[in-house]
mmCIF file of C-alpha atoms and ligand atoms in Angstrom:
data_model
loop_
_atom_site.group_PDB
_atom_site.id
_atom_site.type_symbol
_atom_site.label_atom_id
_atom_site.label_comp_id
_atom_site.label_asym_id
_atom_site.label_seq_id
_atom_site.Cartn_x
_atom_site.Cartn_y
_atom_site.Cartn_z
ATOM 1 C CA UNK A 1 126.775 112.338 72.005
ATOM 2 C CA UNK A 2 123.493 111.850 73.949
ATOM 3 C CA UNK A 3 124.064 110.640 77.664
ATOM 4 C CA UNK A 4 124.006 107.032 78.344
ATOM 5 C CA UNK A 5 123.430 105.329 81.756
ATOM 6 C CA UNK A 6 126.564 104.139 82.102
ATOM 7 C CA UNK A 7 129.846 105.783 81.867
ATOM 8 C CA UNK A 8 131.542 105.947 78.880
ATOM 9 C CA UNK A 9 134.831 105.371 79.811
ATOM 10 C CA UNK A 10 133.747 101.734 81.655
ATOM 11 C CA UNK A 11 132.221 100.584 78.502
ATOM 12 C CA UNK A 12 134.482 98.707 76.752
ATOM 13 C CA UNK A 13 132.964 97.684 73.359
ATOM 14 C CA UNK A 14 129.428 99.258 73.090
ATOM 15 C CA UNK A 15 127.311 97.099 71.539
ATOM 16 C CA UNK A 16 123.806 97.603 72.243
ATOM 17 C CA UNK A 17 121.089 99.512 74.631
ATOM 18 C CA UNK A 18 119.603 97.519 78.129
ATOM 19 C CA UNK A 19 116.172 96.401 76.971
ATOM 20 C CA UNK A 20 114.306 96.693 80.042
ATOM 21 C CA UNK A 21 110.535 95.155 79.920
ATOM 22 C CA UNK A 22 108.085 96.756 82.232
ATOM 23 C CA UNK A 23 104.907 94.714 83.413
ATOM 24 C CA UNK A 24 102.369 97.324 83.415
ATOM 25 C CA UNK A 25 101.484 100.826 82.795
ATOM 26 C CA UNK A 26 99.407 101.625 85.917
ATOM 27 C CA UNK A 27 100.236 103.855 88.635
ATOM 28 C CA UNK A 28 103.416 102.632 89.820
ATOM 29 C CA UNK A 29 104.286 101.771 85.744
ATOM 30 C CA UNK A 30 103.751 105.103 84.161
ATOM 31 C CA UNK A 31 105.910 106.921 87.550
ATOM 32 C CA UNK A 32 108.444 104.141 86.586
ATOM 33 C CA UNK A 33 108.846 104.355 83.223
ATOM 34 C CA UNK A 34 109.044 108.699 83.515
ATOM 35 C CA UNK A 35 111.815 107.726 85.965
ATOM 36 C CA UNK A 36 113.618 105.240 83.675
ATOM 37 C CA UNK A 37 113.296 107.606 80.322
ATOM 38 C CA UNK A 38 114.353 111.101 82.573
ATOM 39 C CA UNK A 39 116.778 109.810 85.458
ATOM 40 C CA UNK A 40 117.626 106.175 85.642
ATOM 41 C CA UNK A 41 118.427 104.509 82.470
ATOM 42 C CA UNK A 42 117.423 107.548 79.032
ATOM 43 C CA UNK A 43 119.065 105.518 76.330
ATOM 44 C CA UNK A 44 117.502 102.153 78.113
ATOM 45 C CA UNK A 45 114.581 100.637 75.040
ATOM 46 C CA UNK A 46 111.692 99.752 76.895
ATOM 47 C CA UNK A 47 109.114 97.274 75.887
ATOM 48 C CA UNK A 48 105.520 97.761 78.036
ATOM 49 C CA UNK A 49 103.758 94.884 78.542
ATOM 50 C CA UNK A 50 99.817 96.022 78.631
ATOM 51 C CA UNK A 51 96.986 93.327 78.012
ATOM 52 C CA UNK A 52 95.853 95.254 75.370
ATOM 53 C CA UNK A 53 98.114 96.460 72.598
ATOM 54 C CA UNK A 54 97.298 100.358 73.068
ATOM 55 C CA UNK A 55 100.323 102.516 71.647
ATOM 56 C CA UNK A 56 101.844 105.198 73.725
ATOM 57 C CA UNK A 57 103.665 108.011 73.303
ATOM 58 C CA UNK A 58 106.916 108.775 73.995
ATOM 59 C CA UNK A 59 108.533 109.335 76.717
ATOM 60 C CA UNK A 60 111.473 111.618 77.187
ATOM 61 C CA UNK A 61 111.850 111.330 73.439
ATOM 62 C CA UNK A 62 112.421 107.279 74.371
ATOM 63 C CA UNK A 63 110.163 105.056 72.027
ATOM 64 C CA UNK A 64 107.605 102.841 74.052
ATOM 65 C CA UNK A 65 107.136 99.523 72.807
ATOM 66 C CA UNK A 66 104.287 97.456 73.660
ATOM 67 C CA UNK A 67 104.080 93.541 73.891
ATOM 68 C CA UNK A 68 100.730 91.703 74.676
ATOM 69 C CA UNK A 69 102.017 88.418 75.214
ATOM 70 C CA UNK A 70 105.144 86.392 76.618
ATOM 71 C CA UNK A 71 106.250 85.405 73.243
ATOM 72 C CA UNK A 72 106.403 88.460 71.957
ATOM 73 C CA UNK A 73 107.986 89.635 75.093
ATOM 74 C CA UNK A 74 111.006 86.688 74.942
ATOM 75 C CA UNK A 75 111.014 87.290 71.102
ATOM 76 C CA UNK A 76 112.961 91.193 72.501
ATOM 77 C CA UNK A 77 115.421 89.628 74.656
ATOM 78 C CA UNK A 78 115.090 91.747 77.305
ATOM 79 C CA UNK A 79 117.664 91.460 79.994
ATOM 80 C CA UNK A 80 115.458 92.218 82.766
ATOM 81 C CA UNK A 81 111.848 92.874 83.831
ATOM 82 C CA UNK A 82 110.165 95.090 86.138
ATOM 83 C CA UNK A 83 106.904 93.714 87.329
ATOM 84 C CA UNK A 84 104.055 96.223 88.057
ATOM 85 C CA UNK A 85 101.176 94.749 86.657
ATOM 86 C CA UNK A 86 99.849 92.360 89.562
ATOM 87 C CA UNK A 87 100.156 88.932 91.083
ATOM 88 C CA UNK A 88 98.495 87.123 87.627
ATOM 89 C CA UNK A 89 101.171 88.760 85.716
ATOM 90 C CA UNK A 90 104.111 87.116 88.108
ATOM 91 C CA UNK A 91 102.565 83.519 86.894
ATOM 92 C CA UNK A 92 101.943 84.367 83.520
ATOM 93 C CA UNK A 93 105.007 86.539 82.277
ATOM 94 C CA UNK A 94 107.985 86.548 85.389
ATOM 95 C CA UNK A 95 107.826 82.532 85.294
ATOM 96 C CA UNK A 96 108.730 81.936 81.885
ATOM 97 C CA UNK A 97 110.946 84.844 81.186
ATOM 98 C CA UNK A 98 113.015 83.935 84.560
ATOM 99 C CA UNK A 99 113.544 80.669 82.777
ATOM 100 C CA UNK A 100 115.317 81.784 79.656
ATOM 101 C CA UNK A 101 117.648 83.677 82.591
ATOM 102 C CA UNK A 102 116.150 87.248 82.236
ATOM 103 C CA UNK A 103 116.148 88.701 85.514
ATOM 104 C CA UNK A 104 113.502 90.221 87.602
ATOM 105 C CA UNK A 105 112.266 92.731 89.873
ATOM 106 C CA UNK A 106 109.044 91.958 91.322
ATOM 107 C CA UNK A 107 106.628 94.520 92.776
ATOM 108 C CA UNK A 108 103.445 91.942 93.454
ATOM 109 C CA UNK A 109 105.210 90.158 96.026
ATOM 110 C CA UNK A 110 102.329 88.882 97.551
ATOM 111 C CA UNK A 111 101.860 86.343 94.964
ATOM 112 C CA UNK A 112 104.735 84.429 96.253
ATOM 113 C CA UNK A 113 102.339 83.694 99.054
ATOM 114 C CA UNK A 114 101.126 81.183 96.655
ATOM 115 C CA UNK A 115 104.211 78.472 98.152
ATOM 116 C CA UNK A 116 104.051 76.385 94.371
ATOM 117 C CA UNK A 117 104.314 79.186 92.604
ATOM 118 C CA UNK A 118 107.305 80.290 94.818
ATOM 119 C CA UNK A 119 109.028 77.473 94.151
ATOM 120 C CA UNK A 120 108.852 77.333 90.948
ATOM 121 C CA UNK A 121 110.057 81.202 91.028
ATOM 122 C CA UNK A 122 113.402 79.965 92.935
ATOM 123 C CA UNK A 123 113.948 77.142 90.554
ATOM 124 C CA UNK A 124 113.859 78.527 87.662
ATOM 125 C CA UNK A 125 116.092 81.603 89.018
ATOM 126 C CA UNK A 126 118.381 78.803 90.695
ATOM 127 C CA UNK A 127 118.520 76.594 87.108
ATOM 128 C CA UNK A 128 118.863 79.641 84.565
ATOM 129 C CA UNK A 129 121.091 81.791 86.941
ATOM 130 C CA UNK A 130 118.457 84.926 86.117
ATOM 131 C CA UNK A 131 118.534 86.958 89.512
ATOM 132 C CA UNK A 132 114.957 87.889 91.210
ATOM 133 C CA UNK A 133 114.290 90.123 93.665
ATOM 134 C CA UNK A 134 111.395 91.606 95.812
ATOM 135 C CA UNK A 135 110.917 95.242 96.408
ATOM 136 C CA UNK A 136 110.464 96.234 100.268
ATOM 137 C CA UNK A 137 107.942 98.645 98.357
ATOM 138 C CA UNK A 138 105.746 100.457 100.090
ATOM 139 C CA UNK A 139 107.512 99.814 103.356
ATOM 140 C CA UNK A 140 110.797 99.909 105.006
ATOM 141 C CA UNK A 141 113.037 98.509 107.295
ATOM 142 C CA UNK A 142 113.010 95.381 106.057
ATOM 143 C CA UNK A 143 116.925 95.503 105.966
ATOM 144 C CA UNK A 144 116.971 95.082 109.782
ATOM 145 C CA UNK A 145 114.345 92.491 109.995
ATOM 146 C CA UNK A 146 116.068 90.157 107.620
ATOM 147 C CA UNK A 147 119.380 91.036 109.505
ATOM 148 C CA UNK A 148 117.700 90.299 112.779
ATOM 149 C CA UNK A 149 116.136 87.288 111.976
ATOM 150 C CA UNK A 150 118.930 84.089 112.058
ATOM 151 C CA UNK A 151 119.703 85.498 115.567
ATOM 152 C CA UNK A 152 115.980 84.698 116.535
ATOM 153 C CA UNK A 153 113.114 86.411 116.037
ATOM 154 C CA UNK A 154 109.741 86.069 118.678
ATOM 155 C CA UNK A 155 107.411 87.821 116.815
ATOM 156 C CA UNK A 156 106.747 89.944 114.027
ATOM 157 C CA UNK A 157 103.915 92.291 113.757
ATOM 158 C CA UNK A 158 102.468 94.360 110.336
ATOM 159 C CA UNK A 159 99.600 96.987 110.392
ATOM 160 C CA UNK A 160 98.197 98.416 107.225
ATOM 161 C CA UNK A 161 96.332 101.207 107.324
ATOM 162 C CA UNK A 162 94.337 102.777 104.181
ATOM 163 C CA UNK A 163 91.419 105.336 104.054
ATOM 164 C CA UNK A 164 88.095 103.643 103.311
ATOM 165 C CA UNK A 165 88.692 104.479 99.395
ATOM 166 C CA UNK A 166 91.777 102.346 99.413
ATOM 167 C CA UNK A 167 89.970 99.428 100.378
ATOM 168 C CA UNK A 168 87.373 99.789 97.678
ATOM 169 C CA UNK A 169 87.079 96.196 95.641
ATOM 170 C CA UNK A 170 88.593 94.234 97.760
ATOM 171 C CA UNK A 171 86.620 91.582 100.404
ATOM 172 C CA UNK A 172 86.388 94.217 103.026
ATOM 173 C CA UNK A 173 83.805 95.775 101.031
ATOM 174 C CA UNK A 174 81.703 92.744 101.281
ATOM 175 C CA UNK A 175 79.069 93.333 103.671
ATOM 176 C CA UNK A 176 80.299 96.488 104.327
ATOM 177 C CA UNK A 177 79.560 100.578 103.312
ATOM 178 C CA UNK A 178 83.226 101.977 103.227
ATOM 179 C CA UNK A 179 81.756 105.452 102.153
ATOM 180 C CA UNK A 180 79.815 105.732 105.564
ATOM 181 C CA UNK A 181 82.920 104.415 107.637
ATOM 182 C CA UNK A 182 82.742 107.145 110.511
ATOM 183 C CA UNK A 183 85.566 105.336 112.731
ATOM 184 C CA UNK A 184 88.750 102.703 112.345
ATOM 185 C CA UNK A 185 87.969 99.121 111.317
ATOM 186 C CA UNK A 186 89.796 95.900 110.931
ATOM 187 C CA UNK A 187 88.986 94.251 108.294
ATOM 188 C CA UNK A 188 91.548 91.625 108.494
ATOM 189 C CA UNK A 189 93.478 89.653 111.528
ATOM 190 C CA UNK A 190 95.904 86.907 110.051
ATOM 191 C CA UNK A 191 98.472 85.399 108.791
ATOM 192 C CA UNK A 192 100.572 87.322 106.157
ATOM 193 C CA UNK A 193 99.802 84.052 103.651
ATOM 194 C CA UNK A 194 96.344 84.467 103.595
ATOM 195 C CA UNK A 195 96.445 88.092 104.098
ATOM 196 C CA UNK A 196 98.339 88.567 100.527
ATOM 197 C CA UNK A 197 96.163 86.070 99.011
ATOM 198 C CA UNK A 198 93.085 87.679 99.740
ATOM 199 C CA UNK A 199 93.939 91.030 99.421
ATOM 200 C CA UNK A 200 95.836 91.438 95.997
ATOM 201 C CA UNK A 201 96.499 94.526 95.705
ATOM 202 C CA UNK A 202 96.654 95.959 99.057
ATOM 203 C CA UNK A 203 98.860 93.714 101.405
ATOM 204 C CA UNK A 204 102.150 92.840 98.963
ATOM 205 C CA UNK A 205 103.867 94.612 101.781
ATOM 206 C CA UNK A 206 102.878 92.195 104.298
ATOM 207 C CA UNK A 207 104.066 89.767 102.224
ATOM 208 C CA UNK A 208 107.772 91.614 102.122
ATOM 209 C CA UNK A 209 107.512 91.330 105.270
ATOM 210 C CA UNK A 210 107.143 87.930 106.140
ATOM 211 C CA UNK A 211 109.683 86.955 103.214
ATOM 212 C CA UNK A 212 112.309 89.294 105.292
ATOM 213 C CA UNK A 213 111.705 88.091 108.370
ATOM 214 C CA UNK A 214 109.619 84.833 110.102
ATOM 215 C CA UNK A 215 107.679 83.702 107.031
ATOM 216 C CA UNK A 216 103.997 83.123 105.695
ATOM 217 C CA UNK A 217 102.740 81.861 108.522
ATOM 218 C CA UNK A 218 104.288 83.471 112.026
ATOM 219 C CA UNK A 219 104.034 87.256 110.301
ATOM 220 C CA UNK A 220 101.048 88.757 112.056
ATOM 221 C CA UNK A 221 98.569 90.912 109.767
ATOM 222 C CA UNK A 222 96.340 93.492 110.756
ATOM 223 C CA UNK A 223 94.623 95.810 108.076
ATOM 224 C CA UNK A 224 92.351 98.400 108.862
ATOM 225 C CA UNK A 225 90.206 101.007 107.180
ATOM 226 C CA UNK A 226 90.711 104.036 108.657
ATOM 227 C CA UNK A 227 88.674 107.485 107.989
ATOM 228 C CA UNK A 228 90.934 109.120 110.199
ATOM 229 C CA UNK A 229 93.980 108.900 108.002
ATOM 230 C CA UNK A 230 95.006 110.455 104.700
ATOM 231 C CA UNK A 231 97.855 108.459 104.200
ATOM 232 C CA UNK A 232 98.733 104.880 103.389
ATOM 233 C CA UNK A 233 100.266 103.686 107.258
ATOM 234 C CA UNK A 234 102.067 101.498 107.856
ATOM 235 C CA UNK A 235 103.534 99.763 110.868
ATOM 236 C CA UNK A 236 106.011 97.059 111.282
ATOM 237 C CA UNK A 237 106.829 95.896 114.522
ATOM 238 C CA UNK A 238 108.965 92.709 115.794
ATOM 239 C CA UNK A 239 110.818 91.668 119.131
ATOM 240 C CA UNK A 240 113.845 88.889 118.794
ATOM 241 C CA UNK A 241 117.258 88.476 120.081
ATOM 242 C CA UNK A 242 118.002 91.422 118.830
ATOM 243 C CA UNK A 243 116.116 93.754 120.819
ATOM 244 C CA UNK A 244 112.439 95.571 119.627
ATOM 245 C CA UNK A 245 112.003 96.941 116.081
ATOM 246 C CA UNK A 246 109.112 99.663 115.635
ATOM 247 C CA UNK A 247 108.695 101.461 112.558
ATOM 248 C CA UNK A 248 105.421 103.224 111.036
ATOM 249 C CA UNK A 249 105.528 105.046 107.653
ATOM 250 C CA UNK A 250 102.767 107.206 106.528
ATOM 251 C CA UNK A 251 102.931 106.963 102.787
ATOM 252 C CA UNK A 252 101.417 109.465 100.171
ATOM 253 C CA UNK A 253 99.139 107.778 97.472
ATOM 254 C CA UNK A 254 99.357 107.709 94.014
ATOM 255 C CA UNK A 255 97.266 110.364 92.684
ATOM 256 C CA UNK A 256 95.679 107.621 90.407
ATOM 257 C CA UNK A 257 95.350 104.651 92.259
ATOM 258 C CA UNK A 258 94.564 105.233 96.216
ATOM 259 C CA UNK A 259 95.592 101.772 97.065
ATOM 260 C CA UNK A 260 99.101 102.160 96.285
ATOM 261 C CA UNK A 261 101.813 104.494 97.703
ATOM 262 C CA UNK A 262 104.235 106.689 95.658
ATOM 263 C CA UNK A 263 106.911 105.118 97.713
ATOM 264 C CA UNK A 264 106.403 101.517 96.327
ATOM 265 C CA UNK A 265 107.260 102.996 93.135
ATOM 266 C CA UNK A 266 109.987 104.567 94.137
ATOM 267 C CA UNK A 267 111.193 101.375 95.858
ATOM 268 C CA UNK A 268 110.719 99.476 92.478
ATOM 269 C CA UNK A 269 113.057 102.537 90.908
ATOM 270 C CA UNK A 270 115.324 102.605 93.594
ATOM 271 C CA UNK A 271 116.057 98.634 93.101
ATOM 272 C CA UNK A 272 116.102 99.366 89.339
ATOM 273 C CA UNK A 273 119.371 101.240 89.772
ATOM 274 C CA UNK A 274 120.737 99.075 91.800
ATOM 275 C CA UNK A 275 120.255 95.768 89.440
ATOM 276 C CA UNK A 276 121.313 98.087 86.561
ATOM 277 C CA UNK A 277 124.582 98.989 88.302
ATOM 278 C CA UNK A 278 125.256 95.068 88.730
ATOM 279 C CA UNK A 279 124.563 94.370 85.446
ATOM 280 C CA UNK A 280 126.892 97.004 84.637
ATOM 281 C CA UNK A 281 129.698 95.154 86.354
ATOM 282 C CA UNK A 282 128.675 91.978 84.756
ATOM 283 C CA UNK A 283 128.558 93.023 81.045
ATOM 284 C CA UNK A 284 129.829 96.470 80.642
ATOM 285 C CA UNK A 285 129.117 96.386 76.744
ATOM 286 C CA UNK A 286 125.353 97.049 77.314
ATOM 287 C CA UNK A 287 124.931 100.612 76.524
ATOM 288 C CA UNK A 288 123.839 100.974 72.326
ATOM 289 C CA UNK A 289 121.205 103.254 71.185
ATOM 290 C CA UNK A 290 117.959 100.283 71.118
ATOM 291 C CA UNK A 291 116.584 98.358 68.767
ATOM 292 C CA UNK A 292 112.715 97.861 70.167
ATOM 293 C CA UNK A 293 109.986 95.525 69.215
ATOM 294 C CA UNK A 294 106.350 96.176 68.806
HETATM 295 N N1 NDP B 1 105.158 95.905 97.117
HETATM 296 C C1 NDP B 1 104.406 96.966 97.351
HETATM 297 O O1 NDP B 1 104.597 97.707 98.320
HETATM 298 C C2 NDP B 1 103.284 97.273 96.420
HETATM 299 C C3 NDP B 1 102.999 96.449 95.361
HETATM 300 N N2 NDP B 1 101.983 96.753 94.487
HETATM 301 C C4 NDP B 1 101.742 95.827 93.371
HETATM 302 O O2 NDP B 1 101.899 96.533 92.165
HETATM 303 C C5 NDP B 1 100.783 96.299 91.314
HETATM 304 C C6 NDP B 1 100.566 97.499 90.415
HETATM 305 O O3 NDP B 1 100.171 98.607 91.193
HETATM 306 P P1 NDP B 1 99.531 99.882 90.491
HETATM 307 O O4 NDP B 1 100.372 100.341 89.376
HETATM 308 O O5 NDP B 1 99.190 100.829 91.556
HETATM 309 O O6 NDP B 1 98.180 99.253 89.908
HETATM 310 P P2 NDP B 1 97.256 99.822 88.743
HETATM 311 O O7 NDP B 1 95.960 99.102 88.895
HETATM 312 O O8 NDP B 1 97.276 101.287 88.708
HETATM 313 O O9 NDP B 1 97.982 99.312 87.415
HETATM 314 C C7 NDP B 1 98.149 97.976 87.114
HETATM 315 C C8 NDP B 1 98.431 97.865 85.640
HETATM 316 O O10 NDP B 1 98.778 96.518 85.328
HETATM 317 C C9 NDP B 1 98.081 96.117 84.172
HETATM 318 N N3 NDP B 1 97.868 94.662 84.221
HETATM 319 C C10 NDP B 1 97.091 93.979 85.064
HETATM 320 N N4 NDP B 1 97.186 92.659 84.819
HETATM 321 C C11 NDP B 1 98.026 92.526 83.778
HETATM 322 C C12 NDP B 1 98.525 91.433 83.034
HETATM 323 N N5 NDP B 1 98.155 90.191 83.322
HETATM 324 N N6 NDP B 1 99.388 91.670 82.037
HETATM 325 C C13 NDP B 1 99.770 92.937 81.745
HETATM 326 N N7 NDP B 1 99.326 94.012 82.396
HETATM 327 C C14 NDP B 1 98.466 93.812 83.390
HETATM 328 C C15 NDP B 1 96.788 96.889 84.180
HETATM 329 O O11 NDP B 1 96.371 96.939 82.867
HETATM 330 P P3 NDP B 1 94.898 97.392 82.451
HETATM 331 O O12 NDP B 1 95.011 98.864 82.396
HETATM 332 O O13 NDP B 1 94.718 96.735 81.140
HETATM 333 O O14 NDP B 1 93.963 96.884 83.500
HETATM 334 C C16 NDP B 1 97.241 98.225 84.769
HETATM 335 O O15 NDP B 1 97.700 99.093 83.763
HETATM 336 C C17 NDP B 1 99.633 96.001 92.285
HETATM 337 O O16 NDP B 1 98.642 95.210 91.672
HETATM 338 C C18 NDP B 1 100.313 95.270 93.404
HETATM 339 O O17 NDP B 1 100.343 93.874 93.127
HETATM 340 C C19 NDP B 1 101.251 97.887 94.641
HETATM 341 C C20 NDP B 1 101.492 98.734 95.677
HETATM 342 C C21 NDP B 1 102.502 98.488 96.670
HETATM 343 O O1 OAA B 2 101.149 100.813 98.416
HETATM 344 C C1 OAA B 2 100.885 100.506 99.579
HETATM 345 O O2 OAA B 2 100.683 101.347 100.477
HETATM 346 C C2 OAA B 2 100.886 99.072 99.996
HETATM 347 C C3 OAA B 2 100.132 98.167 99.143
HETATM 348 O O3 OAA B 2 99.285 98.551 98.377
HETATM 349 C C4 OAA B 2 100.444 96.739 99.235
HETATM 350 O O4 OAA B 2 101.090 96.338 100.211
HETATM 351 O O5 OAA B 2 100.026 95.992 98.334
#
C-alpha cells in the first residue's frame, strides 16, 4: 500500500485524498508543489491554478491538474488553498473560495494592506468558518512580536535589503540605473501600508510584520538596494514593554526569481504541514487515492 500523509491507523473510514489547490507555479509554487508530491502530503491531488491552462508533468508520479479560473477551481472542492501567485490572485481566487469555507494559506500578504479587501478576507473566514492564515515567509520572529505586542509595543522597525537585481520592475527603478548601483540605496522610507502596496512583490514581509505586531501604519519600512549583499536581508527590530527585539536574516534567493527567498517557500511548506495536521484532527477520513479535475 503506497504511503499516505496521514497515519493509517488514525484514519477511521478512508474516504478520499486532501485536494489541495495551489495559486501559482512560480518560484515559490514549483519548490512547493516538489515538497507537497515528495515530503508533505504524496497521495495529496493537487489542482494548479496558472492563468493560462499549460499542462504539466508529473510530479513524484502525482498528477498535476490545472484550473484557469475560480469556477473551475470551486467546481474540485478543494479543502484548502495555498496562495503563491500574487496579491491580484488573493482578490480574485482566495475571496471567493474562503467563502464556500475552503481554507487558506496566503503567501502575498501584502495585499491585505489593501484595509477593504482585508475585511472582506476576515468576513468571509468569520461567516463560512474557512480558517486563513499568513505566512511569516521570508522572515522570522514574528512569533515574539505578536506575543510582545498586547503588553505594549513603542516601535517597530523592518529593513529589506535586496541586490540591485531584486529590485528590477518595481518603482525603484524609476529614475534610476540599478545595474550601475556602486553603493547602498534607499529606495523607500514608510509606512508598511504603502510600502506593500507599492512594492508587490518585494515587501509582503513588511506587511507580516505589521499584521504581527503595531499595524499598517506605526510599522516602519526601510528598503534598500544594496550591491554589497548577495542575499535577501532582512532586519526586524522593535522596543516595547517587553524589552528590545533585533533580528536580521540573510536569506538565499530562489534560483529563478531574485526577488524572493527560498525561505518564504519554505515558510508557506512549513505552515502547510501544520494546517494539514489540523485538518487531520478535524476530519480524519481525508486520506483516498484523488480524484482531480482538469
Ligand atoms: N511572504 C513572503 O515572505 C513572500 C511572499 N511572496 C509572494 O509570493 C508571490 C509569488 O512569488 P514567486 O513564486 O517568487 O513569484 P513568481 O513570479 O516566480 O511566480 C508567480 C506565479 O504566479 C502566477 N500568477 C500571477 N498572477 C496570477 C493569477 N492572477 N492567477 C494565477 N496565477 C498567477 C504567475 O503566472 P505566469 O507564469 O502566468 O505569469 C507565476 O507563475 C509573490 O508575488 C509575492 O506576492 C514572495 C516572496 C516572499
Ligand atoms: O522573499 C523575500 O525575501 C521577501 C519578499 O520578496 C517580500 O517580502 O515580498
Amino acid at each position: 500500500m503506497s504511503q499516505t500523509v496521514f497515519e493509517p491507523a488514525e484514519v477511521a473510514t478512508p474516504q478520499r485524498a486532501v485536494r489541495i489547490a495551489v495559486l501559482g507555479y512560480g518560484a515559490i509554487g514549483q519548490q512547493l508543489i516538489e515538497a507537497i508530491a515528495h515530503e508533505v502530503a504524496p497521495q495529496a491531488a493537487i489542482c494548479v491554478v496558472r492563468r493560462q491552462a499549460l499542462p504539466l508533468p508529473p510530479v513524484a508520479q502525482t498528477p498535476l491538474a490545472v484550473c484557469t479560473d475560480v469556477q473551475a477551481l470551486l467546481a474540485w472542492q478543494p479543502d484548502l488553498v495555498v496562495e503563491c501567485a500574487g496579491h491580484a490572485a488573493v482578490s480574485q481566487y482566495v475571496v471567493p473560495l474562503l467563502a464556500q469555507g475552503v481554507d487558506a494559506i496566503v503567501a502575498s500578504v501584502g495585499a491585505l494592506a489593501d484595509a477593504p479587501l482585508h475585511g472582506l478576507l476576515l468576513q468571509h473566514a468569520h461567516v463560512s468558518g474557512a480558517l486563513l492564515r499568513t505566512v511569516s515567509g521570508a522572515i522570522g520572529g514574528l512569533d515574539a512580536l505578536a506575543a510582545a505586542a498586547p503588553a505594549g509595543l513603542d516601535w517597530v522597525r523592518y529593513t529589506g535589503r535586496k541586490p540591485p537585481l531584486a529590485w528590477q520592475g518595481t518603482p525603484a527603478a524609476q529614475g534610476r540605473d540599478l545595474t550601475q548601483l556602486r553603493q547602498a540605496e534607499t529606495i523607500y522610507t514608510g509606512s508598511a501600508r504603502a510600502a506593500a502596496l507599492a512594492y508587490p512583490k518585494n515587501a509582503n514581509v513588511a506587511a507580516a510584520v505589521a499584521l504581527a505586531g503595531i499595524g499598517f501604519e506605526r510599522t516602519e519600512v526601510q528598503l534598500v538596494a544594496d550591491p554589497e549583499v548577495q542575499t535577501n536581508v532582512h532586519e526586524l527590530e522593535a522596543q516595547g514593554a517587553f524589552g528590545r527585539l533585533h533580528l536580521r536574516i540573510a536569506n538565499e534567493a530562489l534560483p529563478s526569481n531574485p526577488k524572493s527567498s527560498w525561505l518564504a517557500a519554505l515558510s508557506l511548506t512549513q505552515e502547510l504541514r501544520r494546517l494539514l495536521e489540523l485538518k487531520r484532527h478535524r476530519s480524519p477520513a481525508l486520506q483516498q487515492p484523488p480524484h482531480c479535475c482538469g
